[in-house]
């Protein structure tokens, strides 16, 4: 999946691996986890398969590799994007911990949930800020509001916010239930 995300981001323009990582953090990073350590192997695979190329840009003493998608890479990405969407089971390590949390003392369990709720609230606030910035940038442009790429990206951002809002509500309810039961 990482390789497909990279190809999709490169369709928006050439990028260094650092730029790819930053783009992922502010877009797909809310629903697909990636790290610089996983981006490099994905880029290597894409290079080997002829789906991307790179050029070297000299910035003072530093040399920066800038990646670009090839026609083969664009074809590969479009074929993948055109495939039917398959339902996958979610992977939620926090929920797995809650499943087995009966082995943890109640005070620690409550503390863990409160810490997790704090993290969720930070993500929600970050996503709301991103949405406000995005909407501010495009609000005066009818053309931008009608752009399908922008619409789909805003829709996935909304999904992410809805998801984290649901998590927040669920864990707050669970926390209240635990406190009331004890």
PDB file of C-alpha atoms in Angstrom:
ATOM      1  CA  UNK A   1       0.000   0.000   0.000  1.00  0.00           C
ATOM      2  CA  UNK A   2       2.876   2.350   0.798  1.00  0.00           C
ATOM      3  CA  UNK A   3       4.081   2.196  -2.794  1.00  0.00           C
ATOM      4  CA  UNK A   4       0.612   3.174  -4.062  1.00  0.00           C
ATOM      5  CA  UNK A   5       0.464   6.146  -1.687  1.00  0.00           C
ATOM      6  CA  UNK A   6       3.877   7.297  -2.916  1.00  0.00           C
ATOM      7  CA  UNK A   7       2.808   6.975  -6.553  1.00  0.00           C
ATOM      8  CA  UNK A   8      -0.364   8.931  -5.842  1.00  0.00           C
ATOM      9  CA  UNK A   9       1.572  11.717  -4.146  1.00  0.00           C
ATOM     10  CA  UNK A  10       4.069  11.841  -7.005  1.00  0.00           C
ATOM     11  CA  UNK A  11       1.170  12.333  -9.424  1.00  0.00           C
ATOM     12  CA  UNK A  12       0.786  15.716  -7.697  1.00  0.00           C
ATOM     13  CA  UNK A  13       4.413  16.586  -8.503  1.00  0.00           C
ATOM     14  CA  UNK A  14       8.021  15.533  -7.971  1.00  0.00           C
ATOM     15  CA  UNK A  15       9.144  15.164  -4.361  1.00  0.00           C
ATOM     16  CA  UNK A  16      12.111  14.189  -2.206  1.00  0.00           C
ATOM     17  CA  UNK A  17      11.648  11.336   0.269  1.00  0.00           C
ATOM     18  CA  UNK A  18      11.418  13.967   3.010  1.00  0.00           C
ATOM     19  CA  UNK A  19       8.653  15.787   1.094  1.00  0.00           C
ATOM     20  CA  UNK A  20       6.845  12.468   0.567  1.00  0.00           C
ATOM     21  CA  UNK A  21       6.972  11.772   4.305  1.00  0.00           C
ATOM     22  CA  UNK A  22       5.696  15.272   5.169  1.00  0.00           C
ATOM     23  CA  UNK A  23       2.884  14.941   2.597  1.00  0.00           C
ATOM     24  CA  UNK A  24       1.920  11.562   4.075  1.00  0.00           C
ATOM     25  CA  UNK A  25       1.889  12.966   7.614  1.00  0.00           C
ATOM     26  CA  UNK A  26      -0.564  15.666   6.567  1.00  0.00           C
ATOM     27  CA  UNK A  27      -2.787  13.472   4.405  1.00  0.00           C
ATOM     28  CA  UNK A  28      -2.804   9.682   4.474  1.00  0.00           C
ATOM     29  CA  UNK A  29      -0.958   9.585   7.803  1.00  0.00           C
ATOM     30  CA  UNK A  30      -4.254   9.844   9.650  1.00  0.00           C
ATOM     31  CA  UNK A  31      -5.447   6.519   8.269  1.00  0.00           C
ATOM     32  CA  UNK A  32      -2.307   4.734   7.063  1.00  0.00           C
ATOM     33  CA  UNK A  33       0.818   4.571   9.195  1.00  0.00           C
ATOM     34  CA  UNK A  34       4.148   5.185   7.512  1.00  0.00           C
ATOM     35  CA  UNK A  35       7.657   6.110   8.540  1.00  0.00           C
ATOM     36  CA  UNK A  36      10.806   7.296   6.806  1.00  0.00           C
ATOM     37  CA  UNK A  37      12.171   3.797   7.413  1.00  0.00           C
ATOM     38  CA  UNK A  38       9.366   2.265   5.357  1.00  0.00           C
ATOM     39  CA  UNK A  39       9.337   4.956   2.657  1.00  0.00           C
ATOM     40  CA  UNK A  40      12.929   4.266   1.573  1.00  0.00           C
ATOM     41  CA  UNK A  41      12.376   0.535   0.843  1.00  0.00           C
ATOM     42  CA  UNK A  42       9.144   1.387  -1.006  1.00  0.00           C
ATOM     43  CA  UNK A  43      10.997   3.948  -3.149  1.00  0.00           C
ATOM     44  CA  UNK A  44      13.745   1.398  -3.853  1.00  0.00           C
ATOM     45  CA  UNK A  45      11.118  -1.116  -5.016  1.00  0.00           C
ATOM     46  CA  UNK A  46       9.407   1.517  -7.165  1.00  0.00           C
ATOM     47  CA  UNK A  47      12.772   2.408  -8.740  1.00  0.00           C
ATOM     48  CA  UNK A  48      13.537  -1.265  -9.454  1.00  0.00           C
ATOM     49  CA  UNK A  49      10.112  -1.726 -11.049  1.00  0.00           C
ATOM     50  CA  UNK A  50      10.557   1.355 -13.226  1.00  0.00           C
ATOM     51  CA  UNK A  51       7.623   3.154 -11.613  1.00  0.00           C
ATOM     52  CA  UNK A  52       9.686   6.143 -10.461  1.00  0.00           C
ATOM     53  CA  UNK A  53      12.921   7.843 -11.415  1.00  0.00           C
ATOM     54  CA  UNK A  54      15.002  10.346  -9.505  1.00  0.00           C
ATOM     55  CA  UNK A  55      17.213  13.290 -10.219  1.00  0.00           C
ATOM     56  CA  UNK A  56      19.782  14.821  -7.935  1.00  0.00           C
ATOM     57  CA  UNK A  57      19.467  18.432  -6.877  1.00  0.00           C
ATOM     58  CA  UNK A  58      22.496  20.105  -5.353  1.00  0.00           C
ATOM     59  CA  UNK A  59      21.766  22.369  -2.407  1.00  0.00           C
ATOM     60  CA  UNK A  60      25.104  23.681  -1.287  1.00  0.00           C
ATOM     61  CA  UNK A  61      27.149  20.689  -0.144  1.00  0.00           C
ATOM     62  CA  UNK A  62      24.060  18.488   0.074  1.00  0.00           C
ATOM     63  CA  UNK A  63      22.609  16.387  -2.706  1.00  0.00           C
ATOM     64  CA  UNK A  64      18.871  15.799  -2.592  1.00  0.00           C
ATOM     65  CA  UNK A  65      17.169  13.009  -4.544  1.00  0.00           C
ATOM     66  CA  UNK A  66      13.912  14.178  -6.097  1.00  0.00           C
ATOM     67  CA  UNK A  67      11.563  11.419  -7.249  1.00  0.00           C
ATOM     68  CA  UNK A  68       9.190  11.551 -10.218  1.00  0.00           C
ATOM     69  CA  UNK A  69       6.561   9.079 -11.380  1.00  0.00           C
ATOM     70  CA  UNK A  70       7.075   7.388 -14.756  1.00  0.00           C
ATOM     71  CA  UNK A  71       4.399   6.515 -17.327  1.00  0.00           C
ATOM     72  CA  UNK A  72       4.646   2.897 -16.092  1.00  0.00           C
ATOM     73  CA  UNK A  73       4.178   4.096 -12.515  1.00  0.00           C
ATOM     74  CA  UNK A  74       1.174   6.182 -13.493  1.00  0.00           C
ATOM     75  CA  UNK A  75      -0.326   3.184 -15.326  1.00  0.00           C
ATOM     76  CA  UNK A  76       0.294   0.937 -12.289  1.00  0.00           C
ATOM     77  CA  UNK A  77      -1.309   3.477  -9.963  1.00  0.00           C
ATOM     78  CA  UNK A  78      -4.383   4.021 -12.159  1.00  0.00           C
ATOM     79  CA  UNK A  79      -4.915   0.248 -12.515  1.00  0.00           C
ATOM     80  CA  UNK A  80      -4.716  -0.131  -8.720  1.00  0.00           C
ATOM     81  CA  UNK A  81      -7.019   2.861  -8.081  1.00  0.00           C
ATOM     82  CA  UNK A  82      -9.548   1.380 -10.528  1.00  0.00           C
ATOM     83  CA  UNK A  83      -9.740  -1.976  -8.684  1.00  0.00           C
ATOM     84  CA  UNK A  84     -12.773  -2.749  -6.540  1.00  0.00           C
ATOM     85  CA  UNK A  85     -12.499  -1.687  -2.902  1.00  0.00           C
ATOM     86  CA  UNK A  86     -12.201  -4.661  -0.572  1.00  0.00           C
ATOM     87  CA  UNK A  87     -13.347  -4.671   3.034  1.00  0.00           C
ATOM     88  CA  UNK A  88     -10.525  -5.272   5.482  1.00  0.00           C
ATOM     89  CA  UNK A  89     -10.669  -5.904   9.183  1.00  0.00           C
ATOM     90  CA  UNK A  90      -9.452  -2.922  11.175  1.00  0.00           C
ATOM     91  CA  UNK A  91      -6.265  -3.262  13.193  1.00  0.00           C
ATOM     92  CA  UNK A  92      -6.535  -1.376  16.441  1.00  0.00           C
ATOM     93  CA  UNK A  93      -3.833  -2.131  19.028  1.00  0.00           C
ATOM     94  CA  UNK A  94      -5.599   0.049  21.627  1.00  0.00           C
ATOM     95  CA  UNK A  95      -8.742  -2.030  21.328  1.00  0.00           C
ATOM     96  CA  UNK A  96      -6.695  -5.220  21.701  1.00  0.00           C
ATOM     97  CA  UNK A  97      -5.309  -3.772  24.954  1.00  0.00           C
ATOM     98  CA  UNK A  98      -8.852  -3.012  26.121  1.00  0.00           C
ATOM     99  CA  UNK A  99      -9.868  -6.587  25.288  1.00  0.00           C
ATOM    100  CA  UNK A 100      -7.215  -7.884  27.701  1.00  0.00           C
ATOM    101  CA  UNK A 101      -7.379  -4.992  30.163  1.00  0.00           C
ATOM    102  CA  UNK A 102      -8.951  -7.169  32.841  1.00  0.00           C
ATOM    103  CA  UNK A 103      -5.343  -8.176  33.637  1.00  0.00           C
ATOM    104  CA  UNK A 104      -4.443  -4.570  34.512  1.00  0.00           C
ATOM    105  CA  UNK A 105      -5.277  -2.857  37.801  1.00  0.00           C
ATOM    106  CA  UNK A 106      -8.273  -0.542  37.515  1.00  0.00           C
ATOM    107  CA  UNK A 107      -6.346   2.649  38.359  1.00  0.00           C
ATOM    108  CA  UNK A 108      -3.794   1.899  35.649  1.00  0.00           C
ATOM    109  CA  UNK A 109      -6.542   1.035  33.172  1.00  0.00           C
ATOM    110  CA  UNK A 110      -8.301   4.362  33.854  1.00  0.00           C
ATOM    111  CA  UNK A 111      -5.002   6.212  33.497  1.00  0.00           C
ATOM    112  CA  UNK A 112      -4.264   4.508  30.162  1.00  0.00           C
ATOM    113  CA  UNK A 113      -7.699   5.411  28.799  1.00  0.00           C
ATOM    114  CA  UNK A 114      -7.353   9.036  29.930  1.00  0.00           C
ATOM    115  CA  UNK A 115      -3.922   9.272  28.270  1.00  0.00           C
ATOM    116  CA  UNK A 116      -5.334   7.748  25.086  1.00  0.00           C
ATOM    117  CA  UNK A 117      -8.257  10.192  25.139  1.00  0.00           C
ATOM    118  CA  UNK A 118      -5.763  13.053  25.401  1.00  0.00           C
ATOM    119  CA  UNK A 119      -3.937  11.774  22.294  1.00  0.00           C
ATOM    120  CA  UNK A 120      -7.227  11.401  20.406  1.00  0.00           C
ATOM    121  CA  UNK A 121      -8.211  14.984  21.251  1.00  0.00           C
ATOM    122  CA  UNK A 122      -4.873  16.256  19.906  1.00  0.00           C
ATOM    123  CA  UNK A 123      -5.429  14.403  16.624  1.00  0.00           C
ATOM    124  CA  UNK A 124      -8.973  15.785  16.316  1.00  0.00           C
ATOM    125  CA  UNK A 125      -7.727  19.337  16.931  1.00  0.00           C
ATOM    126  CA  UNK A 126      -4.942  18.893  14.361  1.00  0.00           C
ATOM    127  CA  UNK A 127      -7.375  17.563  11.777  1.00  0.00           C
ATOM    128  CA  UNK A 128      -9.833  20.405  12.405  1.00  0.00           C
ATOM    129  CA  UNK A 129      -7.009  22.900  11.918  1.00  0.00           C
ATOM    130  CA  UNK A 130      -6.014  21.179   8.682  1.00  0.00           C
ATOM    131  CA  UNK A 131      -9.612  21.286   7.486  1.00  0.00           C
ATOM    132  CA  UNK A 132      -9.927  24.995   8.322  1.00  0.00           C
ATOM    133  CA  UNK A 133      -6.680  25.793   6.514  1.00  0.00           C
ATOM    134  CA  UNK A 134      -7.736  23.735   3.486  1.00  0.00           C
ATOM    135  CA  UNK A 135     -11.179  25.318   3.323  1.00  0.00           C
ATOM    136  CA  UNK A 136      -9.712  28.804   3.793  1.00  0.00           C
ATOM    137  CA  UNK A 137      -7.332  28.222   0.889  1.00  0.00           C
ATOM    138  CA  UNK A 138     -10.090  27.118  -1.487  1.00  0.00           C
ATOM    139  CA  UNK A 139     -13.180  29.003  -0.277  1.00  0.00           C
ATOM    140  CA  UNK A 140     -12.858  31.821  -2.799  1.00  0.00           C
ATOM    141  CA  UNK A 141     -12.269  29.506  -5.730  1.00  0.00           C
ATOM    142  CA  UNK A 142     -15.355  27.926  -7.293  1.00  0.00           C
ATOM    143  CA  UNK A 143     -13.010  25.948  -9.547  1.00  0.00           C
ATOM    144  CA  UNK A 144     -11.180  24.491  -6.529  1.00  0.00           C
ATOM    145  CA  UNK A 145     -14.467  23.593  -4.817  1.00  0.00           C
ATOM    146  CA  UNK A 146     -15.517  21.684  -7.939  1.00  0.00           C
ATOM    147  CA  UNK A 147     -12.159  19.886  -8.251  1.00  0.00           C
ATOM    148  CA  UNK A 148     -12.647  16.124  -7.755  1.00  0.00           C
ATOM    149  CA  UNK A 149      -9.173  15.660  -6.247  1.00  0.00           C
ATOM    150  CA  UNK A 150      -9.875  18.311  -3.627  1.00  0.00           C
ATOM    151  CA  UNK A 151     -13.349  16.901  -2.941  1.00  0.00           C
ATOM    152  CA  UNK A 152     -12.031  13.364  -2.380  1.00  0.00           C
ATOM    153  CA  UNK A 153      -9.215  14.556  -0.139  1.00  0.00           C
ATOM    154  CA  UNK A 154     -11.563  16.686   1.957  1.00  0.00           C
ATOM    155  CA  UNK A 155     -13.958  13.727   2.186  1.00  0.00           C
ATOM    156  CA  UNK A 156     -11.218  11.435   3.526  1.00  0.00           C
ATOM    157  CA  UNK A 157     -10.186  14.149   5.978  1.00  0.00           C
ATOM    158  CA  UNK A 158     -13.812  14.297   7.158  1.00  0.00           C
ATOM    159  CA  UNK A 159     -13.829  10.502   7.504  1.00  0.00           C
ATOM    160  CA  UNK A 160     -10.707  10.739   9.654  1.00  0.00           C
ATOM    161  CA  UNK A 161     -12.256  13.371  11.888  1.00  0.00           C
ATOM    162  CA  UNK A 162     -15.471  11.345  12.200  1.00  0.00           C
ATOM    163  CA  UNK A 163     -13.416   8.253  13.078  1.00  0.00           C
ATOM    164  CA  UNK A 164     -11.444  10.000  15.827  1.00  0.00           C
ATOM    165  CA  UNK A 165     -14.579  11.707  17.145  1.00  0.00           C
ATOM    166  CA  UNK A 166     -16.188   8.255  17.367  1.00  0.00           C
ATOM    167  CA  UNK A 167     -13.109   6.897  19.200  1.00  0.00           C
ATOM    168  CA  UNK A 168     -13.246   9.820  21.603  1.00  0.00           C
ATOM    169  CA  UNK A 169     -16.941   9.276  22.325  1.00  0.00           C
ATOM    170  CA  UNK A 170     -16.533   5.501  22.723  1.00  0.00           C
ATOM    171  CA  UNK A 171     -13.570   5.734  25.118  1.00  0.00           C
ATOM    172  CA  UNK A 172     -15.223   8.512  27.137  1.00  0.00           C
ATOM    173  CA  UNK A 173     -18.344   6.347  27.486  1.00  0.00           C
ATOM    174  CA  UNK A 174     -16.223   3.317  28.436  1.00  0.00           C
ATOM    175  CA  UNK A 175     -14.298   5.409  30.979  1.00  0.00           C
ATOM    176  CA  UNK A 176     -17.542   6.644  32.583  1.00  0.00           C
ATOM    177  CA  UNK A 177     -18.853   3.076  32.678  1.00  0.00           C
ATOM    178  CA  UNK A 178     -15.699   1.828  34.405  1.00  0.00           C
ATOM    179  CA  UNK A 179     -15.831   4.631  36.959  1.00  0.00           C
ATOM    180  CA  UNK A 180     -19.548   4.071  37.659  1.00  0.00           C
ATOM    181  CA  UNK A 181     -19.130   0.307  38.034  1.00  0.00           C
ATOM    182  CA  UNK A 182     -16.355   0.674  40.608  1.00  0.00           C
TER     183      UNK A 182
END
